[in-house]
Amino acid sequence: MIIKQIYTFNNYRNFNYLIGCPITREAVAIDPLASDLCLAEAVKEGLNIVAVINTHEHMDHIGGNEAIINATNCKLYAHKNAKHKIPNMNYGLEAGQLLKFGKSIEIEILDTPGHTMSHVCLLLRDQQNSLFCGDTLFNAGVGNCHHGGDPISLYNTVYNQLIKLDKKTKIYPGHDYLITNLQFTLSLEPDNKSAYDLLQKCKMEDFSTSFVSCLETELKVNVFFRLKEKSILESLKNKNLLSASESPQEVFLALRELRNDW
Ligand SMILES: [Zn+2]
């Protein structure tokens, strides 16, 4: 399988993706905001873009659709409930659907509300699966719920779906927020050696924009997967963000609220 992670060099630090079939050279572009970079990468790799898939409706994910469609005549896919929010959608997606492109690309659709209520994550089936998770899950963090989202839905998505995926699943998020997210982890868990070591590596040039995490790593460095850690619970209590209840959902919501001020 050909997977290209394309960093967009914009203020939002977006990642765009191409998934290519090595046999037929057909390719899928995911949230191709930097349309010029995505088209150039496709030419360089000898790939023909036959589909754009949007993870959700925010402009920094759909803003490149038109240019890619005009250049390639490809089809546009997104969550079925996004059809009034994303112009020119051809196909609406729902949970459990399996999309096939070329001879080798198989993408399972996960319905993952939280960041917005019409958000899909794409699980690419391969020897090692890959999750293209838009703004639901980031490296060492999760998406915000400011623009049409809901924190309890995000909690349910993370705990009923994402955490159950194979631990070797590679994580391809919609943005690079690795450094600030690791700093957030260390502000709550100063002794988290995995987070500390990863943050040290971020001093290397281009590390965070080329890094590919996996679920196993996320379980060690992402506080939103670490809701029972004593140090996190203590930190939240000291900030008066957590009552006597330490239910995972309450801890998650407290973390989500704290990260909003950060
Ligand atoms: Zn978004």
Coordinates of C-alpha atoms and ligand atoms in Angstrom, one line a residue:
M1 CA 0.0 0.0 0.0
I2 CA 1.2 3.5 -0.8
I3 CA 0.5 6.0 2.0
K4 CA 1.7 9.6 1.7
Q5 CA 1.4 12.0 4.6
I6 CA 1.5 15.5 3.3
Y7 CA 2.2 18.3 5.7
T8 CA 0.6 21.6 4.5
F9 CA 2.9 24.2 6.2
N10 CA -0.2 26.4 7.2
N11 CA -1.0 27.9 10.5
Y12 CA -3.5 25.1 11.3
R13 CA -0.7 22.5 10.7
N14 CA -3.0 20.3 8.6
F15 CA -2.0 16.9 7.3
N16 CA -3.4 15.7 4.0
Y17 CA -3.1 12.1 2.8
L18 CA -2.9 10.1 -0.4
I19 CA -3.6 6.3 -0.3
G20 CA -2.5 4.6 -3.5
C21 CA -3.0 1.1 -4.9
P22 CA 0.5 -0.1 -6.0
I23 CA -1.1 -2.3 -8.7
T24 CA -3.5 0.0 -10.5
R25 CA -2.1 3.4 -9.3
E26 CA -5.6 4.6 -8.4
A27 CA -5.5 6.8 -5.3
V28 CA -7.8 8.3 -2.6
A29 CA -7.1 11.8 -1.3
I30 CA -8.2 12.5 2.3
D31 CA -9.0 16.1 3.3
P32 CA -6.7 17.5 0.5
L33 CA -6.7 21.1 1.6
A34 CA -3.3 21.8 0.0
S35 CA -4.6 20.8 -3.4
D36 CA -1.5 21.8 -5.3
L37 CA 0.8 19.8 -2.9
C38 CA -1.6 16.8 -3.2
L39 CA -1.8 16.9 -7.0
A40 CA 2.0 17.3 -7.3
E41 CA 2.6 14.3 -5.0
A42 CA 0.2 12.3 -7.1
V43 CA 2.1 13.1 -10.2
K44 CA 5.4 12.4 -8.6
E45 CA 4.2 9.0 -7.4
G46 CA 2.4 8.2 -10.7
L47 CA -1.0 8.0 -8.9
N48 CA -4.5 8.9 -10.4
I49 CA -6.8 10.4 -7.8
V50 CA -10.2 8.7 -8.2
A51 CA -11.8 9.8 -4.9
V52 CA -11.7 12.5 -2.3
I53 CA -12.9 11.6 1.1
N54 CA -13.6 14.3 3.7
T55 CA -13.5 13.2 7.4
H56 CA -15.8 16.1 8.3
E57 CA -17.2 19.4 7.1
H58 CA -14.7 22.0 8.4
M59 CA -13.3 24.4 5.8
D60 CA -9.6 23.4 6.6
H61 CA -10.6 19.9 5.5
I62 CA -12.9 20.5 2.5
G63 CA -11.2 23.7 1.1
G64 CA -9.2 21.8 -1.5
N65 CA -12.1 19.6 -2.9
E66 CA -13.0 21.8 -5.8
A67 CA -9.5 22.1 -7.2
I68 CA -8.8 18.3 -6.9
I69 CA -12.2 17.5 -8.5
N70 CA -11.6 20.0 -11.3
A71 CA -8.2 18.5 -12.0
T72 CA -9.1 14.8 -11.8
N73 CA -12.8 14.5 -12.2
C74 CA -12.9 12.3 -9.1
K75 CA -15.8 11.5 -6.8
L76 CA -16.5 13.1 -3.4
Y77 CA -17.3 11.1 -0.3
A78 CA -18.2 12.2 3.2
H79 CA -20.5 11.4 6.1
K80 CA -24.1 11.1 4.9
N81 CA -25.3 13.8 7.3
A82 CA -22.7 16.3 5.9
K83 CA -24.4 16.5 2.5
H84 CA -25.9 20.0 3.2
K85 CA -22.6 21.2 4.6
I86 CA -20.1 20.0 2.0
P87 CA -20.8 21.2 -1.6
N88 CA -20.9 18.6 -4.5
M89 CA -20.8 15.4 -2.4
N90 CA -21.4 12.4 -4.6
Y91 CA -21.7 9.7 -1.9
G92 CA -22.8 9.7 1.7
L93 CA -21.0 7.4 4.1
E94 CA -22.2 5.4 7.1
A95 CA -20.8 3.1 9.8
G96 CA -19.6 -0.3 8.6
Q97 CA -19.5 0.5 4.9
L98 CA -16.5 -0.9 3.1
L99 CA -15.0 1.2 0.2
K100 CA -12.8 -0.5 -2.3
F101 CA -10.5 1.3 -4.8
G102 CA -8.0 -0.2 -7.2
K103 CA -7.1 -3.8 -6.5
S104 CA -5.8 -3.4 -2.9
I105 CA -7.5 -0.4 -1.1
E106 CA -10.1 -1.4 1.4
I107 CA -11.4 1.3 3.7
E108 CA -13.9 0.6 6.5
I109 CA -16.0 3.6 7.5
L110 CA -16.3 4.4 11.2
D111 CA -19.0 6.9 12.3
T112 CA -17.2 8.9 14.9
P113 CA -19.2 11.9 16.3
G114 CA -17.6 14.3 18.8
H115 CA -15.5 16.9 17.0
T116 CA -18.5 17.4 14.8
M117 CA -21.6 15.2 14.6
S118 CA -21.0 14.2 11.0
H119 CA -17.4 13.0 11.3
V120 CA -16.0 9.7 9.9
C121 CA -12.7 8.0 10.6
L122 CA -11.3 5.7 7.9
L123 CA -9.8 2.4 8.8
L124 CA -7.5 1.2 6.0
R125 CA -7.2 -2.5 6.0
D126 CA -3.6 -3.8 5.4
Q127 CA -1.1 -6.0 7.0
Q128 CA -0.9 -3.3 9.6
N129 CA -4.2 -1.3 9.7
S130 CA -4.1 2.5 9.5
L131 CA -6.6 4.9 11.0
F132 CA -7.2 8.3 9.2
C133 CA -8.9 10.1 12.1
G134 CA -9.4 13.7 11.0
D135 CA -10.0 15.8 14.0
T136 CA -11.2 13.0 16.3
L137 CA -7.8 11.8 17.5
F138 CA -4.5 13.6 17.3
N139 CA -1.0 12.5 18.2
A140 CA -1.1 12.7 22.0
G141 CA -4.5 14.4 22.0
V142 CA -8.1 14.6 20.8
G143 CA -10.1 17.1 18.8
N144 CA -12.0 20.1 20.3
C145 CA -15.8 20.3 20.4
H146 CA -16.1 24.1 19.7
H147 CA -17.6 24.1 16.2
G148 CA -20.6 21.8 16.1
G149 CA -19.2 19.1 18.4
D150 CA -20.2 17.4 21.7
P151 CA -17.7 16.2 24.4
I152 CA -19.8 13.2 25.6
S153 CA -20.1 12.0 22.0
L154 CA -16.3 12.3 21.6
Y155 CA -15.8 10.3 24.8
N156 CA -18.1 7.6 23.5
T157 CA -16.3 7.5 20.1
V158 CA -12.9 7.2 21.8
Y159 CA -14.0 4.5 24.3
N160 CA -16.5 2.5 22.3
Q161 CA -14.6 2.5 19.1
L162 CA -11.1 3.8 18.8
I163 CA -9.6 2.2 21.9
K164 CA -10.8 -1.2 20.7
L165 CA -8.8 -1.1 17.5
D166 CA -5.7 -3.3 17.1
K167 CA -2.8 -1.8 19.2
K168 CA -0.6 -1.8 16.1
T169 CA -3.0 0.4 14.1
K170 CA -1.1 3.4 12.7
I171 CA -2.6 6.8 13.4
Y172 CA -2.9 9.5 10.7
P173 CA -4.5 12.6 12.2
G174 CA -5.8 15.7 10.5
H175 CA -3.3 18.1 12.2
D176 CA 0.2 18.1 13.8
Y177 CA -0.3 19.2 17.4
L178 CA 2.3 16.8 18.8
I179 CA 4.5 19.2 20.7
T180 CA 1.8 21.2 22.5
N181 CA -0.1 17.9 23.2
L182 CA 3.0 16.3 24.8
Q183 CA 3.5 19.5 26.8
F184 CA -0.1 19.1 28.0
T185 CA 0.5 15.5 29.0
L186 CA 3.7 16.4 30.9
S187 CA 1.9 19.3 32.7
L188 CA -0.4 16.6 34.2
E189 CA 2.0 13.7 34.3
P190 CA 5.5 15.1 34.9
D191 CA 6.9 11.6 35.3
N192 CA 5.5 10.2 32.0
K193 CA 8.8 9.0 30.5
S194 CA 7.3 8.0 27.1
A195 CA 5.9 11.5 26.7
Y196 CA 9.2 13.1 27.8
D197 CA 11.3 11.0 25.4
L198 CA 8.9 11.7 22.5
L199 CA 9.0 15.4 23.2
Q200 CA 12.9 15.3 23.2
K201 CA 12.7 13.8 19.7
C202 CA 10.6 16.7 18.6
K203 CA 13.7 18.9 18.8
M204 CA 14.9 17.2 15.6
E205 CA 13.9 19.1 12.5
D206 CA 10.7 18.0 10.9
F207 CA 10.1 15.3 13.5
S208 CA 6.6 16.1 14.4
T209 CA 5.4 16.7 10.8
S210 CA 6.7 13.3 9.7
F211 CA 6.0 11.3 12.8
V212 CA 3.5 8.4 12.6
S213 CA 2.1 7.2 15.8
C214 CA 0.3 4.0 16.6
L215 CA -2.4 3.1 19.1
E216 CA 0.1 1.4 21.4
T217 CA 2.1 4.7 21.6
E218 CA -1.0 6.7 22.1
L219 CA -2.0 4.6 25.1
K220 CA 1.3 5.7 26.7
V221 CA 1.4 9.4 25.9
N222 CA -2.2 10.6 25.3
V223 CA -3.9 11.6 28.5
F224 CA -7.3 11.0 27.0
F225 CA -6.5 7.3 27.0
R226 CA -5.1 7.4 30.5
L227 CA -8.2 8.3 32.6
K228 CA -7.2 6.2 35.6
E229 CA -3.7 7.5 36.1
K230 CA -3.2 8.8 39.6
S231 CA -1.1 11.7 38.6
I232 CA -3.8 12.9 36.1
L233 CA -6.6 12.6 38.7
E234 CA -4.5 14.5 41.3
S235 CA -3.7 17.3 38.9
L236 CA -7.4 17.7 37.9
K237 CA -8.5 17.7 41.6
N238 CA -5.8 20.4 42.4
K239 CA -7.3 22.5 39.7
N240 CA -10.9 22.0 41.0
L241 CA -11.9 20.4 37.8
L242 CA -12.9 17.0 39.2
S243 CA -15.4 16.2 42.0
A244 CA -15.3 13.1 44.1
S245 CA -16.4 11.1 41.1
E246 CA -13.6 9.7 39.1
S247 CA -15.7 8.1 36.4
P248 CA -13.8 7.8 33.2
Q249 CA -16.3 10.0 31.4
E250 CA -16.0 12.8 34.0
V251 CA -12.2 12.6 33.8
F252 CA -12.3 12.8 30.0
L253 CA -14.7 15.8 30.1
A254 CA -12.4 17.6 32.7
L255 CA -9.4 17.0 30.5
R256 CA -11.3 18.3 27.4
E257 CA -12.2 21.4 29.3
L258 CA -8.7 22.0 30.6
R259 CA -7.2 21.6 27.2
N260 CA -9.5 24.2 25.8
D261 CA -7.8 26.9 27.9
W262 CA -4.4 25.8 26.9
Ligands
ZN1 ZN -12.2 20.2 12.3

